Coordinates of C-alpha atoms in Angstrom, one line a residue:
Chain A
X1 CA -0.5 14.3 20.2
X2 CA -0.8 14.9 16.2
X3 CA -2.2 17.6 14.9
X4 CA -5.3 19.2 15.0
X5 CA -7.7 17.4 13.3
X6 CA -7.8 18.3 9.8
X7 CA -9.8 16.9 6.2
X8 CA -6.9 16.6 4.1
X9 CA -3.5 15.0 4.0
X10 CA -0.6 15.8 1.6
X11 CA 1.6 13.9 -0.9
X12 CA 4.1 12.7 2.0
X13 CA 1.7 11.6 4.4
X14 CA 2.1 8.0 5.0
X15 CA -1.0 7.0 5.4
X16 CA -1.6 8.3 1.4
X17 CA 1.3 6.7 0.5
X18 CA 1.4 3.0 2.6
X19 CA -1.8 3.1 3.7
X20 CA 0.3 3.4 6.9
X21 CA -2.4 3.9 9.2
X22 CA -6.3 2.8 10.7
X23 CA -9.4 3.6 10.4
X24 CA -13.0 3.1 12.2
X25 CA -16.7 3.8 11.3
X26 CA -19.1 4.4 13.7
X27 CA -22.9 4.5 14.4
X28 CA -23.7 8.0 16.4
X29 CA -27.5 8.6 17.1
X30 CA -28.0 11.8 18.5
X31 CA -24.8 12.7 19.5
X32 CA -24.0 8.9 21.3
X33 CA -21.5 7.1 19.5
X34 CA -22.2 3.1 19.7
X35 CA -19.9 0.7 20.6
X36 CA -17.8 3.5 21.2
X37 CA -15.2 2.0 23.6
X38 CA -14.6 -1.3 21.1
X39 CA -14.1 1.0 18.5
X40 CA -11.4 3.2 20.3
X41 CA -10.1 0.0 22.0
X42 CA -9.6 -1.4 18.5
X43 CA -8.0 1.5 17.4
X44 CA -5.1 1.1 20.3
X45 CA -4.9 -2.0 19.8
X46 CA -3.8 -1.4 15.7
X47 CA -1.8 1.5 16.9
X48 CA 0.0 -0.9 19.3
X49 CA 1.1 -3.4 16.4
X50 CA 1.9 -0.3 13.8
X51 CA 3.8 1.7 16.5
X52 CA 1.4 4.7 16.4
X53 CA 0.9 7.0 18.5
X54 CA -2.8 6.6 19.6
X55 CA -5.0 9.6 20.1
X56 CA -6.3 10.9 23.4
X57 CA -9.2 9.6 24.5
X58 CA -10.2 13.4 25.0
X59 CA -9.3 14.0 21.5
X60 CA -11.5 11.3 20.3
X61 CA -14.5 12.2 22.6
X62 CA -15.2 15.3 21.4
X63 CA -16.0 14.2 18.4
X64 CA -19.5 12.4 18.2
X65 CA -20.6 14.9 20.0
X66 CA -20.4 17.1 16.7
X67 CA -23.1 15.0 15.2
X68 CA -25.9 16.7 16.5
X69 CA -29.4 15.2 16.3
X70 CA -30.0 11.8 13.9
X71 CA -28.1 8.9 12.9
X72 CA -24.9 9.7 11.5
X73 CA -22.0 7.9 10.8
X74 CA -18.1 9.1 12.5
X75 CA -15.4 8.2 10.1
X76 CA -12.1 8.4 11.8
X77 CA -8.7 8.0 10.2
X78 CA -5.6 7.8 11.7
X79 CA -2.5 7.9 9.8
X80 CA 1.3 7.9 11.0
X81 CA 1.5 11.7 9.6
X82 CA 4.2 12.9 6.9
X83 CA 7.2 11.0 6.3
X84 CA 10.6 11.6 4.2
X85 CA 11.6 8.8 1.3
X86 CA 11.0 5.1 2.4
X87 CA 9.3 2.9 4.6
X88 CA 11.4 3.8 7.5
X89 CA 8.9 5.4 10.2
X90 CA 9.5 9.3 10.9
X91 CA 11.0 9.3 14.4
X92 CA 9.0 10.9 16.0
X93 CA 5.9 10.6 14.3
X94 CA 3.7 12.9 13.8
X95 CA 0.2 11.7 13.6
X96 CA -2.6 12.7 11.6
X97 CA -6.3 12.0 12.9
X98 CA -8.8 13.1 10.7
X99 CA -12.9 12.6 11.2
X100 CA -15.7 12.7 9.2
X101 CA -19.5 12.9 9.9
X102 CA -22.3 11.4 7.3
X103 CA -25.6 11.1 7.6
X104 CA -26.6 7.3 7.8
X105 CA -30.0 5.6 6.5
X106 CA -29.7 2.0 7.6
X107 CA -32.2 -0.5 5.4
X108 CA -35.0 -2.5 7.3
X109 CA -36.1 -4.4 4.4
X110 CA -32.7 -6.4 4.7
X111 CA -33.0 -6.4 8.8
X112 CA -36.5 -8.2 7.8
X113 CA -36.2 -10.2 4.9
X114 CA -32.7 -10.7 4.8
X115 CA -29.9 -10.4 1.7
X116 CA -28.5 -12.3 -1.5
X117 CA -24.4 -12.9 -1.4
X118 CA -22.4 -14.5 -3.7
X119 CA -18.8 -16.3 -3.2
X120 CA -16.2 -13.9 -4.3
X121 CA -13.5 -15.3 -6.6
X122 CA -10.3 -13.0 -5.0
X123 CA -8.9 -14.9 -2.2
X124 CA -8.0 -13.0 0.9
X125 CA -4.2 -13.3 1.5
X126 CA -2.6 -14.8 4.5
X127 CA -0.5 -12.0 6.9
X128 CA -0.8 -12.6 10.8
X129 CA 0.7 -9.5 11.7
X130 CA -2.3 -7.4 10.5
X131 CA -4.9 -10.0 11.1
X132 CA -8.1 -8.4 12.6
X133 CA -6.8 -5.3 12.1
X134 CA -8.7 -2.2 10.6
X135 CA -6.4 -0.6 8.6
X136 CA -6.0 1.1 5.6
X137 CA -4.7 -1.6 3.1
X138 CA -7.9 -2.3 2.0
X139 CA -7.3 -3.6 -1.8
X140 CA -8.1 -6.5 -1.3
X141 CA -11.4 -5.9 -0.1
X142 CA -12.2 -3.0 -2.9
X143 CA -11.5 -5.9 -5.4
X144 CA -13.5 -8.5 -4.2
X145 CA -16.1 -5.6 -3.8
X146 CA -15.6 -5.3 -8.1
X147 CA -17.0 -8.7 -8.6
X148 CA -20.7 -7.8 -9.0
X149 CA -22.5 -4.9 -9.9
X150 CA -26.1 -6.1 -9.4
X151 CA -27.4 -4.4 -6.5
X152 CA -29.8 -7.1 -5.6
X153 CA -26.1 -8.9 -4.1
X154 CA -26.0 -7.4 -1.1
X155 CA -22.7 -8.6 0.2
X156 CA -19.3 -11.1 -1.1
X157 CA -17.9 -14.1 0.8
X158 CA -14.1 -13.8 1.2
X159 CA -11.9 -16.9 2.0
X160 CA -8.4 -16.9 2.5
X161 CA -5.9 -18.5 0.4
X162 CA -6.4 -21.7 1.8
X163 CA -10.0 -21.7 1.5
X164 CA -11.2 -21.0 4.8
X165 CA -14.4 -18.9 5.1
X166 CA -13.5 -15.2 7.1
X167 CA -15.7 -12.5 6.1
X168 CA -17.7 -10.5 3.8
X169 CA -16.7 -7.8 2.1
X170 CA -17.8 -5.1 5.1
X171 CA -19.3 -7.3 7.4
X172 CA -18.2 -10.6 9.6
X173 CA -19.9 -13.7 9.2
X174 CA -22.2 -15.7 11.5
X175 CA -24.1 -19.0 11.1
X176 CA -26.0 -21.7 13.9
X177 CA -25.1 -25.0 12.9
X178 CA -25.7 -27.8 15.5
X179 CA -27.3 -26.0 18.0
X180 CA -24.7 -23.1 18.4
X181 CA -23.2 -19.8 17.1
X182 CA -20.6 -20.2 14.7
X183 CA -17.8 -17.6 13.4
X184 CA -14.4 -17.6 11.4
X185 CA -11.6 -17.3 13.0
X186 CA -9.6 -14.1 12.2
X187 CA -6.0 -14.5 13.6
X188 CA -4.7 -14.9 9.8
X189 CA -6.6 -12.2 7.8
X190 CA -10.0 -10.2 8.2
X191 CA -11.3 -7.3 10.3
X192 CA -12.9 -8.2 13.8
X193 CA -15.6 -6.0 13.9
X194 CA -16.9 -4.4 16.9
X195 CA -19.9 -5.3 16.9
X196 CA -18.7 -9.1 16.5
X197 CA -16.6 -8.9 19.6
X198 CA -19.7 -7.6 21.2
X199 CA -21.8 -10.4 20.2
X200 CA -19.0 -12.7 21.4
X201 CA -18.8 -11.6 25.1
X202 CA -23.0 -12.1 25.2
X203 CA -23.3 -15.1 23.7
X204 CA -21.3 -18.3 23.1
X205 CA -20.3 -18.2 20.0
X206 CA -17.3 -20.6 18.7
X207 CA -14.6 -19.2 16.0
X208 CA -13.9 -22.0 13.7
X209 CA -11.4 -22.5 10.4
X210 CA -13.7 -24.1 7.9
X211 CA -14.7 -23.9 3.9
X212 CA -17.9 -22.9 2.4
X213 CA -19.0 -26.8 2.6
X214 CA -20.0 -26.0 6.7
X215 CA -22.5 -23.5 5.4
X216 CA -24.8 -26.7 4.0
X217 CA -25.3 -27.9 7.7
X218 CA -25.8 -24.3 8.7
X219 CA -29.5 -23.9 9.7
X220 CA -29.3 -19.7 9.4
X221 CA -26.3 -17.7 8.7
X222 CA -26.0 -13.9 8.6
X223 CA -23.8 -11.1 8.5
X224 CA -23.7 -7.5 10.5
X225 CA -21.5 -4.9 10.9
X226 CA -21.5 -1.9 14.0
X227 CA -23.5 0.3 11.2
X228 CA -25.6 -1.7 9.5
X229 CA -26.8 -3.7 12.6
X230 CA -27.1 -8.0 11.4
X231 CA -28.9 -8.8 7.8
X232 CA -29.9 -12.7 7.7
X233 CA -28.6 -14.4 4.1
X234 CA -31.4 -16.0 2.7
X235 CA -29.5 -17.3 -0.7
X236 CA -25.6 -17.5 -1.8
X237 CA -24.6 -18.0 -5.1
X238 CA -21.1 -18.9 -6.3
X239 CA -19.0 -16.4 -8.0
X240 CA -20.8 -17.3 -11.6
X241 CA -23.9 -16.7 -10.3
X242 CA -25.0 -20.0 -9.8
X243 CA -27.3 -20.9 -6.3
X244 CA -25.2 -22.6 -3.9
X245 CA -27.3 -22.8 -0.7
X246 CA -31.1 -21.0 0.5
X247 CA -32.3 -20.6 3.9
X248 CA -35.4 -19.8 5.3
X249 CA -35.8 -17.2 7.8
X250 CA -37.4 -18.3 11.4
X251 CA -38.0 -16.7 14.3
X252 CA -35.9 -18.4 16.6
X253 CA -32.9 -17.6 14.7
X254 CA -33.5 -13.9 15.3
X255 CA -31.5 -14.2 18.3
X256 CA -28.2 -13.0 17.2
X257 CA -30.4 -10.3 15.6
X258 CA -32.3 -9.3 18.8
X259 CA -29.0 -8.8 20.8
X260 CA -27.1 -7.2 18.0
X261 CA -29.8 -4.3 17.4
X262 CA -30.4 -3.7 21.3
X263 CA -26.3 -3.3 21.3
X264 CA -26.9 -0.9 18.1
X265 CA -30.5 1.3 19.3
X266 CA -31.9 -0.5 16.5
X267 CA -36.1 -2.3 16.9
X268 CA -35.9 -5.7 17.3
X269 CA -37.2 -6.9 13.6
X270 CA -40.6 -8.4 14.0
X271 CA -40.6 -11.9 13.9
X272 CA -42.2 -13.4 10.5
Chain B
X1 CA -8.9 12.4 -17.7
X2 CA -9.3 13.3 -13.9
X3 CA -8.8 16.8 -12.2
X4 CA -5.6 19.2 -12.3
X5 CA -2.8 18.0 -10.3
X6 CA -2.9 18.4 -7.1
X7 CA -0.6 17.8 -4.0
X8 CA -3.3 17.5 -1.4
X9 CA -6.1 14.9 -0.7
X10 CA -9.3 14.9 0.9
X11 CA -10.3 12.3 3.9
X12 CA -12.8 10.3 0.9
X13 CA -10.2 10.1 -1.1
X14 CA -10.1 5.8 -1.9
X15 CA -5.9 6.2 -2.0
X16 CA -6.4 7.4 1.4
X17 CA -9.4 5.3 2.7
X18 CA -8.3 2.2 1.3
X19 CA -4.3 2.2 -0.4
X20 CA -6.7 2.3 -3.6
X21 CA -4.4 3.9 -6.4
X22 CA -0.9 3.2 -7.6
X23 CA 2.8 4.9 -7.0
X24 CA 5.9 5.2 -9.0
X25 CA 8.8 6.2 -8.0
X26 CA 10.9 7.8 -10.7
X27 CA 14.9 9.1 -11.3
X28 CA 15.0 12.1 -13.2
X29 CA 18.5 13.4 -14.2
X30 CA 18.5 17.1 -15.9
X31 CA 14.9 17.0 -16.5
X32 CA 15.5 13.7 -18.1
X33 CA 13.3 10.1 -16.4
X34 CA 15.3 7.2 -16.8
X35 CA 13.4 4.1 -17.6
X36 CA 10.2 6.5 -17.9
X37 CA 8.7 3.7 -20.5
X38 CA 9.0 1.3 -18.0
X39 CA 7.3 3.3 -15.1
X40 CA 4.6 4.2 -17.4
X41 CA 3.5 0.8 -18.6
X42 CA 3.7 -0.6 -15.0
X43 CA 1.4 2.5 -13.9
X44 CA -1.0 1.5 -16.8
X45 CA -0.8 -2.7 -16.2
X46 CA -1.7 -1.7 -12.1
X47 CA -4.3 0.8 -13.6
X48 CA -5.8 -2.3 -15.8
X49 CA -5.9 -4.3 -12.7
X50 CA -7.6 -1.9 -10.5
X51 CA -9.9 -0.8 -13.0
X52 CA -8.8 2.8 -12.8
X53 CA -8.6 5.3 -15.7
X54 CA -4.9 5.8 -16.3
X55 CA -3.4 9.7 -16.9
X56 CA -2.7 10.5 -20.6
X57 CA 1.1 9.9 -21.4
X58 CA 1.2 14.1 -22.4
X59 CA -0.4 14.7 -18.8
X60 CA 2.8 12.7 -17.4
X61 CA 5.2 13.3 -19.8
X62 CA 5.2 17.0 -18.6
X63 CA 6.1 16.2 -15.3
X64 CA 9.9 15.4 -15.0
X65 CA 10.8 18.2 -17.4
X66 CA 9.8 20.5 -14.0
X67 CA 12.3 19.0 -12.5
X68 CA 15.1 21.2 -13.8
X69 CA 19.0 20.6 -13.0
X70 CA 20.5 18.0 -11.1
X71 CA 19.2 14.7 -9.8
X72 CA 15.4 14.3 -8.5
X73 CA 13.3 11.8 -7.7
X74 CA 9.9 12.1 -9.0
X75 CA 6.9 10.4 -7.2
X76 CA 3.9 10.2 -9.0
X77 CA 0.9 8.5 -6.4
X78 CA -2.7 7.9 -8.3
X79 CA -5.2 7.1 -7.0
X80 CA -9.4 6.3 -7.5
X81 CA -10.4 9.6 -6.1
X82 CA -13.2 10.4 -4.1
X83 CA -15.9 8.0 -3.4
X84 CA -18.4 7.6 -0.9
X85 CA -18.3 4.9 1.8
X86 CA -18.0 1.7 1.3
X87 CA -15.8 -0.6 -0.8
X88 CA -17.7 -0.1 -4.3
X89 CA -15.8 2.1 -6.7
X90 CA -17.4 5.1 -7.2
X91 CA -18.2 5.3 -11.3
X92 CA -17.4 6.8 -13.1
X93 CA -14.1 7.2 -11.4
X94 CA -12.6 10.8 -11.2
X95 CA -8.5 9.4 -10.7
X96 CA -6.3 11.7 -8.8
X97 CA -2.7 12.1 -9.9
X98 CA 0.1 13.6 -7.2
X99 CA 3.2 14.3 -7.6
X100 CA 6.5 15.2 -6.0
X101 CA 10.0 16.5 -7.1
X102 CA 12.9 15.9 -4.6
X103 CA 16.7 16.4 -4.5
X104 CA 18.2 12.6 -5.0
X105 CA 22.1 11.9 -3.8
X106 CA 22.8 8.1 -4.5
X107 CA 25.2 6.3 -1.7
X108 CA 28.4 5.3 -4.2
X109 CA 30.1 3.7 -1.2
X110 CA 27.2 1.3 -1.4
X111 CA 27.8 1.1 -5.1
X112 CA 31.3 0.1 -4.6
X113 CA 31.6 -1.9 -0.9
X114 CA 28.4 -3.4 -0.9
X115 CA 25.9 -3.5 1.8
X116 CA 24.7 -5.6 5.0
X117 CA 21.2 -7.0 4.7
X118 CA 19.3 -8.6 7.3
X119 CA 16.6 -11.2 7.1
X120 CA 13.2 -9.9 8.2
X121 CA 10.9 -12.3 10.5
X122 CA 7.8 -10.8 8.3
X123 CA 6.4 -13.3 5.8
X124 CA 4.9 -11.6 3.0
X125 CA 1.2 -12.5 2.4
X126 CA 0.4 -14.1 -0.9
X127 CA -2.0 -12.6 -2.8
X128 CA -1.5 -13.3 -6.9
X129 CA -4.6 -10.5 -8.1
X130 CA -1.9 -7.4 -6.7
X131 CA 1.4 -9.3 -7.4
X132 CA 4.4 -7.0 -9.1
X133 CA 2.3 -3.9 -8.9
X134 CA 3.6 -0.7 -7.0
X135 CA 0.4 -0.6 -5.5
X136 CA -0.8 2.0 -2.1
X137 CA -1.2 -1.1 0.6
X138 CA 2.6 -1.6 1.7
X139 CA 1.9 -2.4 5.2
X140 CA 3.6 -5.3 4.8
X141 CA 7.0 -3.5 3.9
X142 CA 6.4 -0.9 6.9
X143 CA 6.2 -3.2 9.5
X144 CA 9.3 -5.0 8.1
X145 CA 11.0 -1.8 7.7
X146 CA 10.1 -0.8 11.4
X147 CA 12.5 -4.6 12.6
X148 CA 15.4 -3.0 12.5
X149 CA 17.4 0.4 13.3
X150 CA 21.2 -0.2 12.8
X151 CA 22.0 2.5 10.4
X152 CA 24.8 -0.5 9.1
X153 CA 21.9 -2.7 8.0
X154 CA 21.4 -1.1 4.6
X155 CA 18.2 -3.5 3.8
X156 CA 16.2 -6.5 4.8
X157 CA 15.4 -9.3 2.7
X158 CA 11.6 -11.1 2.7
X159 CA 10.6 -14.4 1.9
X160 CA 6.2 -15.0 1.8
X161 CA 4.5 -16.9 4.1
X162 CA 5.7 -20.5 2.2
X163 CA 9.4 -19.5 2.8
X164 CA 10.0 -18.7 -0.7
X165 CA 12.4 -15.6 -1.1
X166 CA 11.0 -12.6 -2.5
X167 CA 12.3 -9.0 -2.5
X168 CA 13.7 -6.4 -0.2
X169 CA 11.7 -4.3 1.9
X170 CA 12.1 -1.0 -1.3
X171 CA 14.2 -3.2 -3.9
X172 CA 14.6 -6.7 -6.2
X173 CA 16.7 -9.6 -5.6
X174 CA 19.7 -11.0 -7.5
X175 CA 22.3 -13.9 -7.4
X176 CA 25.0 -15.7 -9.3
X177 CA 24.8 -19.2 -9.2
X178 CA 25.8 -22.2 -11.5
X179 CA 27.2 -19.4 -13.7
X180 CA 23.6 -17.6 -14.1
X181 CA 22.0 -15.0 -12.7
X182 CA 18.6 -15.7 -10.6
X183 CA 16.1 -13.2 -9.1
X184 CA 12.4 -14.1 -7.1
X185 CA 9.2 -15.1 -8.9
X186 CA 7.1 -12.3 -8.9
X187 CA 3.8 -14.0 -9.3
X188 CA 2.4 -14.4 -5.8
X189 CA 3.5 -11.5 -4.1
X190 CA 6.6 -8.8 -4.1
X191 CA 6.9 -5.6 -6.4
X192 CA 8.4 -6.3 -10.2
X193 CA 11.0 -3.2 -10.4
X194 CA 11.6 -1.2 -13.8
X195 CA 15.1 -1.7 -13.3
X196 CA 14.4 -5.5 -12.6
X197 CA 12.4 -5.5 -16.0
X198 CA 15.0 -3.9 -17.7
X199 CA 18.0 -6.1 -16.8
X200 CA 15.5 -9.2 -17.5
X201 CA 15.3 -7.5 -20.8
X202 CA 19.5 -7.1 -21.4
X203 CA 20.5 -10.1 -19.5
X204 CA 18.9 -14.0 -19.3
X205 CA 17.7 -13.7 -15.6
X206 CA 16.3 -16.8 -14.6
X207 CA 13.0 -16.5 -12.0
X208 CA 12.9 -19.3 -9.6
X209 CA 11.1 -19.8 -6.3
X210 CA 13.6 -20.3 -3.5
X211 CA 14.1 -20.2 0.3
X212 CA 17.1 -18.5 1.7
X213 CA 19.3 -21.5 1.4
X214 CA 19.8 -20.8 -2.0
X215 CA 22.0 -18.2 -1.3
X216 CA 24.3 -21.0 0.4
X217 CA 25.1 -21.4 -3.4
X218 CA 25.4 -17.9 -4.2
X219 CA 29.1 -16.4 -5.7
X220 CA 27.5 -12.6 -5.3
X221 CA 24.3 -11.1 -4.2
X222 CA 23.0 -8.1 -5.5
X223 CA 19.9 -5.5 -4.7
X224 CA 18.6 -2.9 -6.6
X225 CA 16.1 -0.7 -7.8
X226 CA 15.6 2.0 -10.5
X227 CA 16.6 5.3 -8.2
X228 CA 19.4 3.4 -5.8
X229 CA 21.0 1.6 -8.7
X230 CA 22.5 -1.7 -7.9
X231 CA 23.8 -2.5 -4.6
X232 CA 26.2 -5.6 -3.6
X233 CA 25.6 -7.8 -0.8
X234 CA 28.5 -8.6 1.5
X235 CA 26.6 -9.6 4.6
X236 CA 23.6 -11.0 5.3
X237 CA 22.5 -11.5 9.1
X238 CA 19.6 -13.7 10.1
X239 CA 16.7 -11.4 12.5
X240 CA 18.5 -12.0 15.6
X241 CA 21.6 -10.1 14.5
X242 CA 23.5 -13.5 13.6
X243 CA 25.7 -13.6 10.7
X244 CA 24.6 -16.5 7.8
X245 CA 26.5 -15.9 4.9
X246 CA 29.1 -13.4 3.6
X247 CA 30.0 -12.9 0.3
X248 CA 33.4 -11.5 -1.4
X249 CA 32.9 -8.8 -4.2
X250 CA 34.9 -9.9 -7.6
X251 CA 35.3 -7.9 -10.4
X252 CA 33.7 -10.1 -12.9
X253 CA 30.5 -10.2 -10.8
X254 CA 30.2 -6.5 -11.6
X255 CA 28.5 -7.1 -15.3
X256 CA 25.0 -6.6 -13.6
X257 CA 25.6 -3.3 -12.2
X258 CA 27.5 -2.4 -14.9
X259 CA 24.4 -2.7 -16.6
X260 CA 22.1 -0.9 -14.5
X261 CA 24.4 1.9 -13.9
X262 CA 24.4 1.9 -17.7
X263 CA 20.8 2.0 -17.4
X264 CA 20.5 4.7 -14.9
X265 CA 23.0 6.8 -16.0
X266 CA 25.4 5.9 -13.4
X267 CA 29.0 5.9 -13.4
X268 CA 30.3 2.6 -14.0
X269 CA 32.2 1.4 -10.6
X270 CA 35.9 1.0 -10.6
X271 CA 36.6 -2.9 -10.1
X272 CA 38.5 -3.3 -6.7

C-alpha cells in the first residue's frame, strides 16, 4: 500500500488539509516497541471507521526496529494521501504513512510524587463517530492545552459538553472510589489509550459517565499514558486556580501503577 | 512574520499533527479575489482564537495577483508550524503559510436547475470555542462526505447532535419563509462563509436554530459558498434515499443569487 514512507506531505494531502487521518505514539526501548499490537490494532480499528487503507503489518514492523539502543519514542502518522478539491475521498486512495523517531526521557519525580492538574474550561465536544479515536483533529485538545502556562500543572481535565469527566489533555483518567477502579467512558469523545485498554483486560476496572463531583469520594486518582507510564494526582484546582480536591499518596493505591509500569519496562515506584 | 512560503510540510508540523492552523479557500478572477476582505478577516478572527500570528496583509495580498488569466481558486492553509510533541504550542510560534493556485469551472446548470441534496445521518459535534472558523479538523465533514456516491446528489445537509440544522458538508444554508430569508446559527458549530457574511451584510438574513422541519415551510432553498456561487435546492432526500420535500424554482426567489452572483462576479441567471 501507500507510499514509501516519507517526512513530509504537500499542500493537497488530506491529512494537512482535514486532518484526514491517525496517528499513534509509542514507547520503543531498545529497539522493542511497547504495547505494540494495541497500538497497530488501534490504528485499524480508526482506519476501519475513516475508510483508510491500513498499513501492512510488515510495513509497520520495520520500523521500531530503527530505534536502535535507548528509549525513544515512534511517531506514526497516517494520512489518506493527496486529494483533489473537496471532502470527497480520492478513489483510490493513496495513503501516506510517515514515522518519526525521538529520543524520550520519562520523569520519575511525577511516577513518585505524583502531579498538580487543573479543570480545563473548553469543553470537549460530543461526536460518536470519532469517539476513542486517535486522529488528527486534535484542536480541541491543543486549546484546552492553552489554558495554563505554569509548568508546575502537569496535566488539564477535559469534560464533554454535558459535563462528564473523559480525559486529560494527553493522558486517560483513573481513580479507586468504593473499593474499585474507576474510568470515563469514551464512546462519545476522547482517545482510548493503549495503555488504558491494557490496564482494562488485567484489572476490573468499571467505565462510568460522571462529573467532577465523583472525584470527592475518590480515595486516589491518576492519569497515564503508553509513554509516560501512570502519574498519581495529588491536587486539582479549578480552571481559576483555585484547590478543588488533594490526595495523599499510599502505597496500596500503587497498584494500577505497579501493573501499568511492568506493561511499559518501567521500576515499580518505591512505595512511600 | 513566519518563513517563505512553502508548499511542503514536515511530519511536526501542528497543521499536520493536530488540524492546528486555518484554510481559506478563495475565487480569483483575472488575478482579481473576490470577497478577499472577507477571507482575510475570517483568517485573522480564527488566527485570534488559536493564538497564532497572522501573515501580514502585503504577504497575502501578493498571492492572487500570481494567479494570472482566467478563473482560479486560491487555497491559502496556515498553520502553527513546527513544534515538538505534545499539545503545548510551541512559542514563539514560527506560522506556516501554503498556498495553491487551481483552474476553477463553476457548474451553471446548477446555477440555473438547482440541485439534489441529501440529509446526512452525521450529527455535527458542538463545540462553541471553533464555531464559524475554517479551521484544519473537518473530520466531521469527511465522514459525511464519504455517506454518499450518487454523482446526482450535488450536497448533503447537517444538523448537530441536538437536531438543529446547520450547513452543508462545503457550503451555508438558506430559505424563504414567512416572506424572509433564514440561514443556521453559527454559534455552536458549522463554518460562517464569506459569501454568507456578505449577503447578511446586503440582505436582512435572519439566523435561527431549526430542525429540518422547518424546511416543510420553505418557498425555496438555497446553498452556497464564495467559489460555487449560489445553488437552488429542488430536492432533498432523507439518508435512506427517500424523497422529503421538493421545491419549485420561481423567478422572484432568485434575488439572493442575484446577489451573490453580483458578488462573485457571476452572470446573473436567466429567470425560467
Amino acid at each position: 500500500m501507500s507510499r514509501p514512507v516519507e517526512a513530509w506531505v504537500p499542500i493537497d494531502d488530506r491529512g494537512l488539509a482535514y486532518g484526514d487521518g491517525l496517528f499513534e505514539t509509542v514507547l520503543v526501548r531498545d529497539g522493542t516497541p511497547l504495547l505494540w499490537s494495541r497500538h497497530k490494532a488501534r490504528m485499524s480499528r480508526g482506519a476501519e471507521i475513516l475508510g483508510l487503507p491500513v498499513p501492512s503489518d510488515a510495513e509497520l514492523d520495520r520500523l521500531p526496529g530503527m530505534a536502535g539502543a535507548g528509549l525513544k519514542v515512534l511517531k506514526l502518522i497516517l494520512t489518506r494521501g493527496s486529494g483533489g478539491p473537496g471532502y470527497a475521498a480520492p478513489y483510490p486512495a493513496k495513503p501516506r504513512l510517515l514515522w518519526q523517531l525521538s529520543h524520550f526521557a520519562p520523569q520519575p519525580v511525577r511516577w513518585e510524587r505524583g502531579i498538580k492538574v487543573r479543570l480545563c474550561r473548553l469543553r470537549l465536544g460530543i461526536q460518536p463517530a470519532l469517539a476513542g479515536l486517535k486522529h488528527l483533529n486534535r484542536l480541541e485538545n491543543v486549546l484546552a492545552r492553552s489554558e495554563w502556562n505554569d509548568p508546575d500543572v502537569a496535566e488539564g481535565l477535559l469534560c464533554d459538553s454535558q459535563g462528564d469527566l473523559v480525559e486529560a489533555t494527553s493522558m486517560n483518567l483513573f481513580w479507586w472510589r468504593q473499593e474499585r477502579w474507576e474510568t470515563p467512558r469514551l464512546d462519545r469523545c476522547g482517545v482510548a489509550g493503549t495503555l488504558r485498554d491494557a490496564l482494562m483486560e488485567r484489572l476490573r476496572i468499571e467505565e462510568v459517565s460522571m462529573g467532577t463531583e465523583v472525584l470527592a469520594e475518590a480515595e486516589c486518582v491518576w492519569l497515564g499514558n503508553s509513554v509516560q507510564g501512570l502519574w498519581p494526582v495529588v491536587r486539582l484546582d479549578d480552571a481559576e486556580g483555585n484547590l478543588q480536591y488533594r490526595w495523599q499518596l499510599k502505597r496500596e493505591h500503587r497498584a494500577l501503577q505497579d501493573i501499568a509500569h511492568e506493561l511499559l519496562g518501567y521500576p515499580v515506584v518505591p512505595k512511600s
